[in-house]
Amino acid sequence: KAAKGLWKRESDALALQMAAMEQTIALLDREVKATNQQLEKSASSEASAALEPLLGHLEDKLLRTQYELEELRRACYFPTVDGYTLRFSFGDNYIGFKELLLEQFRGTLVLSVTPGVDGESNARAPTARATFLGTGEGDGKEPGALLRFLGEGV
């Protein structure tokens, strides 16, 4: 119960933080567009050389802030205190899972590993490959997996 009370206070602060991040994203988006326009209009290579690093910095900051906002939204919509263990989002769709269980797994899993050295002692990238092969054996015994979950979406 104490954790829920603490979460309520934190969620109010997080709502303010999300609003500030949304304003920051809008500002950065305007700055990126304005810098792009300046770059397109600039005739000299000196002006372009000065604007390109600035544009890259602004774009990086914009992407990082958008990512952090999405992460914050997932945590707010599906808080750990309510039992959510996995959270995902794509666009404006959010989903959180409280429970994720692998109920059934049938088939053959083949694992092949190659070392970081070939037969002639030349270095190469080591690899690991896992392949799921199905070997169904009658009705109801088809290869595959059954995943059971309890989730909610916003």
Short mmCIF file of N, CA and C in Angstrom, two decimals:
data_model
loop_
_atom_site.label_atom_id
_atom_site.label_comp_id
_atom_site.label_asym_id
_atom_site.label_seq_id
_atom_site.Cartn_x
_atom_site.Cartn_y
_atom_site.Cartn_z
N LYS A 1 0.82 -1.19 0.00
CA LYS A 1 0.00 0.00 0.00
C LYS A 1 0.87 1.26 0.00
N ALA A 2 1.98 1.20 0.73
CA ALA A 2 2.89 2.35 0.77
C ALA A 2 3.50 2.58 -0.61
N ALA A 3 3.79 1.47 -1.31
CA ALA A 3 4.37 1.58 -2.66
C ALA A 3 3.40 2.26 -3.62
N LYS A 4 2.12 1.96 -3.48
CA LYS A 4 1.11 2.60 -4.35
C LYS A 4 0.99 4.09 -4.06
N GLY A 5 1.09 4.47 -2.77
CA GLY A 5 1.04 5.88 -2.41
C GLY A 5 2.24 6.63 -2.96
N LEU A 6 3.41 6.01 -2.86
CA LEU A 6 4.62 6.60 -3.41
C LEU A 6 4.50 6.72 -4.93
N TRP A 7 3.95 5.68 -5.57
CA TRP A 7 3.79 5.72 -7.02
C TRP A 7 2.84 6.84 -7.44
N LYS A 8 1.80 7.08 -6.67
CA LYS A 8 0.85 8.15 -6.99
C LYS A 8 1.56 9.50 -7.00
N ARG A 9 2.40 9.75 -6.00
CA ARG A 9 3.14 11.00 -5.96
C ARG A 9 4.13 11.09 -7.11
N GLU A 10 4.81 9.98 -7.40
CA GLU A 10 5.76 9.96 -8.51
C GLU A 10 5.06 10.14 -9.86
N SER A 11 3.89 9.55 -10.01
CA SER A 11 3.19 9.64 -11.29
C SER A 11 2.76 11.07 -11.59
N ASP A 12 2.43 11.83 -10.56
CA ASP A 12 2.10 13.25 -10.77
C ASP A 12 3.31 14.01 -11.29
N ALA A 13 4.48 13.73 -10.71
CA ALA A 13 5.71 14.38 -11.16
C ALA A 13 6.07 13.92 -12.58
N LEU A 14 5.85 12.65 -12.86
CA LEU A 14 6.16 12.12 -14.20
C LEU A 14 5.25 12.73 -15.26
N ALA A 15 4.01 13.01 -14.90
CA ALA A 15 3.09 13.65 -15.85
C ALA A 15 3.60 15.04 -16.23
N LEU A 16 4.11 15.77 -15.24
CA LEU A 16 4.70 17.08 -15.53
C LEU A 16 5.96 16.94 -16.39
N GLN A 17 6.76 15.91 -16.10
CA GLN A 17 7.97 15.67 -16.88
C GLN A 17 7.63 15.32 -18.32
N MET A 18 6.58 14.52 -18.52
CA MET A 18 6.17 14.15 -19.88
C MET A 18 5.71 15.39 -20.64
N ALA A 19 4.97 16.27 -19.99
CA ALA A 19 4.51 17.49 -20.66
C ALA A 19 5.70 18.35 -21.06
N ALA A 20 6.70 18.45 -20.19
CA ALA A 20 7.89 19.23 -20.52
C ALA A 20 8.65 18.60 -21.68
N MET A 21 8.72 17.28 -21.71
CA MET A 21 9.42 16.58 -22.81
C MET A 21 8.68 16.79 -24.13
N GLU A 22 7.35 16.79 -24.09
CA GLU A 22 6.58 17.03 -25.32
C GLU A 22 6.85 18.43 -25.86
N GLN A 23 6.96 19.41 -24.95
CA GLN A 23 7.29 20.77 -25.38
C GLN A 23 8.71 20.84 -25.95
N THR A 24 9.63 20.12 -25.32
CA THR A 24 11.02 20.08 -25.81
C THR A 24 11.08 19.46 -27.19
N ILE A 25 10.31 18.41 -27.42
CA ILE A 25 10.28 17.75 -28.73
C ILE A 25 9.74 18.70 -29.78
N ALA A 26 8.68 19.43 -29.47
CA ALA A 26 8.12 20.39 -30.42
C ALA A 26 9.14 21.47 -30.75
N LEU A 27 9.85 21.97 -29.75
CA LEU A 27 10.88 22.99 -29.97
C LEU A 27 12.02 22.44 -30.82
N LEU A 28 12.50 21.25 -30.48
CA LEU A 28 13.59 20.65 -31.26
C LEU A 28 13.17 20.39 -32.70
N ASP A 29 11.94 19.96 -32.89
CA ASP A 29 11.44 19.71 -34.24
C ASP A 29 11.44 21.00 -35.07
N ARG A 30 11.00 22.11 -34.45
CA ARG A 30 11.04 23.41 -35.15
C ARG A 30 12.48 23.82 -35.47
N GLU A 31 13.39 23.59 -34.53
CA GLU A 31 14.80 23.94 -34.74
C GLU A 31 15.42 23.11 -35.86
N VAL A 32 15.09 21.83 -35.92
CA VAL A 32 15.60 20.97 -36.99
C VAL A 32 15.11 21.46 -38.34
N LYS A 33 13.83 21.78 -38.42
CA LYS A 33 13.27 22.27 -39.69
C LYS A 33 13.90 23.60 -40.10
N ALA A 34 14.07 24.51 -39.15
CA ALA A 34 14.67 25.81 -39.45
C ALA A 34 16.13 25.66 -39.89
N THR A 35 16.87 24.77 -39.23
CA THR A 35 18.26 24.55 -39.59
C THR A 35 18.36 23.90 -40.97
N ASN A 36 17.45 22.99 -41.27
CA ASN A 36 17.40 22.37 -42.60
C ASN A 36 17.15 23.42 -43.67
N GLN A 37 16.24 24.32 -43.41
CA GLN A 37 15.94 25.39 -44.39
C GLN A 37 17.16 26.29 -44.57
N GLN A 38 17.84 26.63 -43.48
CA GLN A 38 19.05 27.45 -43.58
C GLN A 38 20.12 26.73 -44.38
N LEU A 39 20.24 25.45 -44.16
CA LEU A 39 21.25 24.66 -44.87
C LEU A 39 20.95 24.60 -46.37
N GLU A 40 19.68 24.47 -46.72
CA GLU A 40 19.29 24.43 -48.13
C GLU A 40 19.53 25.78 -48.81
N LYS A 41 19.35 26.87 -48.08
CA LYS A 41 19.51 28.21 -48.64
C LYS A 41 20.96 28.68 -48.67
N SER A 42 21.80 28.08 -47.85
CA SER A 42 23.19 28.56 -47.76
C SER A 42 23.94 28.23 -49.04
N ALA A 43 24.59 29.25 -49.57
CA ALA A 43 25.34 29.10 -50.81
C ALA A 43 26.80 28.77 -50.54
N SER A 44 27.32 29.23 -49.42
CA SER A 44 28.75 29.02 -49.16
C SER A 44 28.98 27.70 -48.44
N SER A 45 30.13 27.14 -48.68
CA SER A 45 30.47 25.88 -48.04
C SER A 45 30.82 26.09 -46.57
N GLU A 46 31.28 27.32 -46.22
CA GLU A 46 31.58 27.61 -44.82
C GLU A 46 30.31 27.59 -43.97
N ALA A 47 29.25 28.17 -44.50
CA ALA A 47 27.97 28.18 -43.77
C ALA A 47 27.44 26.76 -43.64
N SER A 48 27.57 25.97 -44.70
CA SER A 48 27.12 24.58 -44.66
C SER A 48 27.92 23.78 -43.65
N ALA A 49 29.23 24.03 -43.63
CA ALA A 49 30.10 23.30 -42.70
C ALA A 49 29.76 23.62 -41.25
N ALA A 50 29.27 24.82 -40.99
CA ALA A 50 28.89 25.19 -39.63
C ALA A 50 27.51 24.65 -39.27
N LEU A 51 26.61 24.57 -40.24
CA LEU A 51 25.24 24.15 -39.98
C LEU A 51 25.08 22.63 -39.88
N GLU A 52 25.87 21.88 -40.62
CA GLU A 52 25.71 20.42 -40.63
C GLU A 52 25.93 19.78 -39.26
N PRO A 53 27.00 20.15 -38.52
CA PRO A 53 27.15 19.55 -37.17
C PRO A 53 26.01 19.96 -36.23
N LEU A 54 25.56 21.21 -36.36
CA LEU A 54 24.45 21.67 -35.54
C LEU A 54 23.19 20.87 -35.84
N LEU A 55 22.92 20.64 -37.11
CA LEU A 55 21.76 19.86 -37.51
C LEU A 55 21.85 18.43 -36.96
N GLY A 56 23.03 17.83 -37.07
CA GLY A 56 23.22 16.48 -36.54
C GLY A 56 22.98 16.43 -35.04
N HIS A 57 23.48 17.42 -34.33
CA HIS A 57 23.30 17.48 -32.88
C HIS A 57 21.81 17.62 -32.53
N LEU A 58 21.11 18.50 -33.24
CA LEU A 58 19.68 18.71 -32.98
C LEU A 58 18.87 17.44 -33.26
N GLU A 59 19.19 16.76 -34.38
CA GLU A 59 18.48 15.53 -34.72
C GLU A 59 18.72 14.44 -33.67
N ASP A 60 19.97 14.32 -33.21
CA ASP A 60 20.28 13.34 -32.16
C ASP A 60 19.52 13.64 -30.88
N LYS A 61 19.50 14.89 -30.49
CA LYS A 61 18.79 15.30 -29.28
C LYS A 61 17.29 15.04 -29.41
N LEU A 62 16.75 15.30 -30.59
CA LEU A 62 15.33 15.05 -30.84
C LEU A 62 15.01 13.57 -30.71
N LEU A 63 15.79 12.72 -31.34
CA LEU A 63 15.56 11.27 -31.26
C LEU A 63 15.70 10.75 -29.84
N ARG A 64 16.72 11.22 -29.14
CA ARG A 64 16.94 10.78 -27.77
C ARG A 64 15.78 11.21 -26.86
N THR A 65 15.29 12.42 -27.03
CA THR A 65 14.17 12.90 -26.22
C THR A 65 12.89 12.14 -26.54
N GLN A 66 12.65 11.84 -27.83
CA GLN A 66 11.47 11.04 -28.21
C GLN A 66 11.54 9.65 -27.59
N TYR A 67 12.73 9.04 -27.61
CA TYR A 67 12.90 7.71 -27.02
C TYR A 67 12.63 7.75 -25.52
N GLU A 68 13.19 8.75 -24.84
CA GLU A 68 13.00 8.86 -23.40
C GLU A 68 11.53 9.10 -23.04
N LEU A 69 10.83 9.88 -23.86
CA LEU A 69 9.41 10.12 -23.63
C LEU A 69 8.61 8.82 -23.78
N GLU A 70 8.91 8.04 -24.81
CA GLU A 70 8.21 6.76 -25.00
C GLU A 70 8.47 5.82 -23.83
N GLU A 71 9.70 5.79 -23.37
CA GLU A 71 10.05 4.94 -22.23
C GLU A 71 9.29 5.38 -20.98
N LEU A 72 9.19 6.67 -20.77
CA LEU A 72 8.47 7.22 -19.63
C LEU A 72 6.97 6.92 -19.72
N ARG A 73 6.41 7.04 -20.91
CA ARG A 73 4.98 6.73 -21.09
C ARG A 73 4.69 5.26 -20.77
N ARG A 74 5.55 4.36 -21.26
CA ARG A 74 5.35 2.94 -20.97
C ARG A 74 5.37 2.69 -19.47
N ALA A 75 6.31 3.32 -18.77
CA ALA A 75 6.41 3.14 -17.32
C ALA A 75 5.20 3.73 -16.60
N CYS A 76 4.65 4.84 -17.11
CA CYS A 76 3.48 5.46 -16.48
C CYS A 76 2.20 4.68 -16.75
N TYR A 77 2.03 4.22 -17.99
CA TYR A 77 0.81 3.49 -18.34
C TYR A 77 0.77 2.11 -17.70
N PHE A 78 1.93 1.49 -17.53
CA PHE A 78 2.01 0.13 -17.00
C PHE A 78 3.07 0.07 -15.90
N PRO A 79 2.76 0.60 -14.71
CA PRO A 79 3.77 0.69 -13.65
C PRO A 79 4.11 -0.66 -13.02
N THR A 80 5.33 -0.76 -12.58
CA THR A 80 5.81 -1.97 -11.91
C THR A 80 5.01 -2.24 -10.65
N VAL A 81 4.61 -1.19 -9.95
CA VAL A 81 3.86 -1.36 -8.70
C VAL A 81 2.53 -2.07 -8.94
N ASP A 82 1.99 -1.99 -10.16
CA ASP A 82 0.75 -2.70 -10.49
C ASP A 82 1.01 -4.10 -11.03
N GLY A 83 2.27 -4.52 -11.06
CA GLY A 83 2.60 -5.88 -11.46
C GLY A 83 3.05 -6.05 -12.90
N TYR A 84 3.24 -4.97 -13.64
CA TYR A 84 3.67 -5.09 -15.03
C TYR A 84 5.16 -5.38 -15.10
N THR A 85 5.51 -6.38 -15.89
CA THR A 85 6.91 -6.77 -16.02
C THR A 85 7.47 -6.48 -17.41
N LEU A 86 6.63 -6.46 -18.43
CA LEU A 86 7.07 -6.17 -19.80
C LEU A 86 6.19 -5.07 -20.37
N ARG A 87 6.82 -4.12 -21.05
CA ARG A 87 6.09 -3.00 -21.67
C ARG A 87 6.62 -2.79 -23.07
N PHE A 88 5.70 -2.55 -24.01
CA PHE A 88 6.09 -2.29 -25.40
C PHE A 88 5.23 -1.17 -25.95
N SER A 89 5.76 -0.51 -26.98
CA SER A 89 4.97 0.49 -27.68
C SER A 89 5.42 0.54 -29.13
N PHE A 90 4.47 0.88 -29.98
CA PHE A 90 4.73 1.09 -31.40
C PHE A 90 3.78 2.19 -31.85
N GLY A 91 4.36 3.31 -32.25
CA GLY A 91 3.52 4.45 -32.60
C GLY A 91 2.76 4.91 -31.37
N ASP A 92 1.47 4.99 -31.47
CA ASP A 92 0.65 5.41 -30.34
C ASP A 92 -0.03 4.23 -29.66
N ASN A 93 0.47 3.03 -29.86
CA ASN A 93 -0.10 1.83 -29.25
C ASN A 93 0.85 1.34 -28.17
N TYR A 94 0.30 1.10 -26.99
CA TYR A 94 1.09 0.65 -25.84
C TYR A 94 0.49 -0.63 -25.31
N ILE A 95 1.37 -1.55 -24.90
CA ILE A 95 0.89 -2.79 -24.31
C ILE A 95 1.82 -3.16 -23.16
N GLY A 96 1.21 -3.65 -22.09
CA GLY A 96 1.98 -4.07 -20.93
C GLY A 96 1.54 -5.47 -20.51
N PHE A 97 2.50 -6.27 -20.07
CA PHE A 97 2.23 -7.64 -19.65
C PHE A 97 2.53 -7.79 -18.17
N LYS A 98 1.60 -8.41 -17.48
CA LYS A 98 1.81 -8.73 -16.07
C LYS A 98 2.43 -10.11 -15.93
N GLU A 99 2.06 -10.98 -16.81
CA GLU A 99 2.49 -12.37 -16.69
C GLU A 99 2.73 -12.92 -18.09
N LEU A 100 3.85 -13.57 -18.29
CA LEU A 100 4.18 -14.15 -19.58
C LEU A 100 4.74 -15.54 -19.33
N LEU A 101 4.04 -16.56 -19.78
CA LEU A 101 4.45 -17.94 -19.52
C LEU A 101 4.54 -18.73 -20.81
N LEU A 102 5.57 -19.53 -20.95
CA LEU A 102 5.68 -20.46 -22.06
C LEU A 102 5.03 -21.75 -21.59
N GLU A 103 3.83 -22.00 -22.11
CA GLU A 103 3.05 -23.12 -21.63
C GLU A 103 3.47 -24.44 -22.28
N GLN A 104 3.83 -24.38 -23.55
CA GLN A 104 4.15 -25.61 -24.25
C GLN A 104 5.18 -25.30 -25.33
N PHE A 105 6.15 -26.21 -25.50
CA PHE A 105 7.16 -26.06 -26.53
C PHE A 105 7.46 -27.45 -27.08
N ARG A 106 7.22 -27.63 -28.37
CA ARG A 106 7.41 -28.94 -28.96
C ARG A 106 8.20 -28.80 -30.25
N GLY A 107 9.21 -29.62 -30.42
CA GLY A 107 10.03 -29.60 -31.61
C GLY A 107 11.47 -29.86 -31.25
N THR A 108 12.35 -29.54 -32.17
CA THR A 108 13.78 -29.76 -31.95
C THR A 108 14.50 -28.44 -32.13
N LEU A 109 15.34 -28.13 -31.17
CA LEU A 109 16.15 -26.92 -31.24
C LEU A 109 17.58 -27.34 -31.54
N VAL A 110 18.12 -26.85 -32.66
CA VAL A 110 19.48 -27.18 -33.05
C VAL A 110 20.34 -25.94 -32.84
N LEU A 111 21.42 -26.10 -32.08
CA LEU A 111 22.33 -25.01 -31.81
C LEU A 111 23.67 -25.32 -32.47
N SER A 112 24.12 -24.43 -33.35
CA SER A 112 25.43 -24.63 -33.98
C SER A 112 26.29 -23.41 -33.70
N VAL A 113 27.52 -23.67 -33.29
CA VAL A 113 28.45 -22.61 -32.91
C VAL A 113 29.73 -22.80 -33.72
N THR A 114 30.23 -21.69 -34.30
CA THR A 114 31.51 -21.75 -34.99
C THR A 114 32.49 -20.87 -34.22
N PRO A 115 33.72 -21.33 -34.02
CA PRO A 115 34.69 -20.57 -33.24
C PRO A 115 35.20 -19.34 -33.99
N GLY A 116 35.97 -18.53 -33.30
CA GLY A 116 36.51 -17.31 -33.88
C GLY A 116 37.78 -17.55 -34.67
N VAL A 117 38.11 -18.81 -34.93
CA VAL A 117 39.31 -19.15 -35.71
C VAL A 117 38.93 -20.26 -36.68
N ASP A 118 39.36 -20.14 -37.94
CA ASP A 118 39.05 -21.20 -38.89
C ASP A 118 40.13 -22.29 -38.84
N GLY A 119 40.05 -23.27 -39.69
CA GLY A 119 40.96 -24.41 -39.69
C GLY A 119 42.41 -24.03 -39.95
N GLU A 120 42.65 -22.88 -40.55
CA GLU A 120 44.02 -22.43 -40.86
C GLU A 120 44.50 -21.36 -39.88
N SER A 121 43.86 -21.27 -38.72
CA SER A 121 44.20 -20.31 -37.67
C SER A 121 44.02 -18.86 -38.06
N ASN A 122 43.13 -18.60 -39.01
CA ASN A 122 42.80 -17.22 -39.38
C ASN A 122 41.63 -16.76 -38.52
N ALA A 123 41.71 -15.50 -38.07
CA ALA A 123 40.64 -14.95 -37.24
C ALA A 123 39.40 -14.69 -38.08
N ARG A 124 38.25 -14.96 -37.51
CA ARG A 124 36.97 -14.66 -38.14
C ARG A 124 35.96 -14.42 -37.03
N ALA A 125 34.84 -13.91 -37.42
CA ALA A 125 33.80 -13.62 -36.42
C ALA A 125 33.18 -14.92 -35.94
N PRO A 126 33.14 -15.15 -34.63
CA PRO A 126 32.46 -16.35 -34.13
C PRO A 126 30.95 -16.19 -34.34
N THR A 127 30.27 -17.28 -34.56
CA THR A 127 28.83 -17.22 -34.78
C THR A 127 28.12 -18.28 -33.93
N ALA A 128 26.89 -18.00 -33.62
CA ALA A 128 26.02 -18.96 -32.94
C ALA A 128 24.67 -18.88 -33.64
N ARG A 129 24.12 -20.02 -34.00
CA ARG A 129 22.84 -20.06 -34.70
C ARG A 129 21.94 -21.08 -34.01
N ALA A 130 20.74 -20.63 -33.66
CA ALA A 130 19.75 -21.52 -33.09
C ALA A 130 18.64 -21.69 -34.13
N THR A 131 18.30 -22.94 -34.43
CA THR A 131 17.27 -23.23 -35.42
C THR A 131 16.21 -24.12 -34.78
N PHE A 132 14.96 -23.72 -34.94
CA PHE A 132 13.86 -24.51 -34.42
C PHE A 132 13.34 -25.39 -35.55
N LEU A 133 13.44 -26.70 -35.38
CA LEU A 133 12.96 -27.66 -36.37
C LEU A 133 11.72 -28.35 -35.82
N GLY A 134 10.71 -28.45 -36.65
CA GLY A 134 9.49 -29.11 -36.21
C GLY A 134 9.52 -30.59 -36.54
N THR A 135 9.04 -31.38 -35.60
CA THR A 135 8.88 -32.82 -35.85
C THR A 135 7.54 -33.24 -35.28
N GLY A 136 6.46 -32.84 -35.95
CA GLY A 136 5.12 -33.18 -35.47
C GLY A 136 4.88 -34.67 -35.52
N GLU A 137 4.19 -35.16 -34.51
CA GLU A 137 3.95 -36.60 -34.42
C GLU A 137 2.48 -36.89 -34.18
N GLY A 138 1.62 -36.47 -35.11
CA GLY A 138 0.21 -36.80 -34.95
C GLY A 138 -0.62 -35.61 -34.56
N ASP A 139 -1.92 -35.87 -34.40
CA ASP A 139 -2.90 -34.83 -34.11
C ASP A 139 -2.60 -34.16 -32.78
N GLY A 140 -2.52 -32.83 -32.80
CA GLY A 140 -2.26 -32.08 -31.58
C GLY A 140 -0.82 -32.03 -31.18
N LYS A 141 0.05 -32.63 -31.98
CA LYS A 141 1.46 -32.65 -31.64
C LYS A 141 2.30 -31.96 -32.71
N GLU A 142 1.71 -30.92 -33.31
CA GLU A 142 2.44 -30.18 -34.32
C GLU A 142 3.57 -29.40 -33.66
N PRO A 143 4.63 -29.15 -34.40
CA PRO A 143 5.73 -28.38 -33.83
C PRO A 143 5.29 -26.94 -33.57
N GLY A 144 5.86 -26.34 -32.57
CA GLY A 144 5.55 -24.95 -32.27
C GLY A 144 5.56 -24.69 -30.78
N ALA A 145 5.02 -23.57 -30.41
CA ALA A 145 5.00 -23.19 -29.01
C ALA A 145 3.66 -22.54 -28.69
N LEU A 146 3.24 -22.66 -27.47
CA LEU A 146 2.02 -22.02 -27.00
C LEU A 146 2.42 -21.04 -25.91
N LEU A 147 2.16 -19.78 -26.16
CA LEU A 147 2.52 -18.72 -25.23
C LEU A 147 1.24 -18.19 -24.61
N ARG A 148 1.20 -18.16 -23.30
CA ARG A 148 0.03 -17.66 -22.59
C ARG A 148 0.45 -16.38 -21.88
N PHE A 149 -0.38 -15.34 -21.98
CA PHE A 149 -0.02 -14.08 -21.31
C PHE A 149 -1.26 -13.35 -20.85
N LEU A 150 -1.02 -12.50 -19.87
CA LEU A 150 -2.04 -11.60 -19.36
C LEU A 150 -1.54 -10.20 -19.67
N GLY A 151 -2.25 -9.47 -20.52
CA GLY A 151 -1.79 -8.15 -20.93
C GLY A 151 -2.92 -7.15 -21.00
N GLU A 152 -2.54 -5.89 -21.04
CA GLU A 152 -3.49 -4.79 -21.19
C GLU A 152 -2.89 -3.81 -22.17
N GLY A 153 -3.73 -3.11 -22.90
CA GLY A 153 -3.24 -2.14 -23.88
C GLY A 153 -3.91 -0.80 -23.72
N VAL A 154 -3.22 0.22 -24.19
CA VAL A 154 -3.75 1.57 -24.17
C VAL A 154 -3.69 2.11 -25.58
#
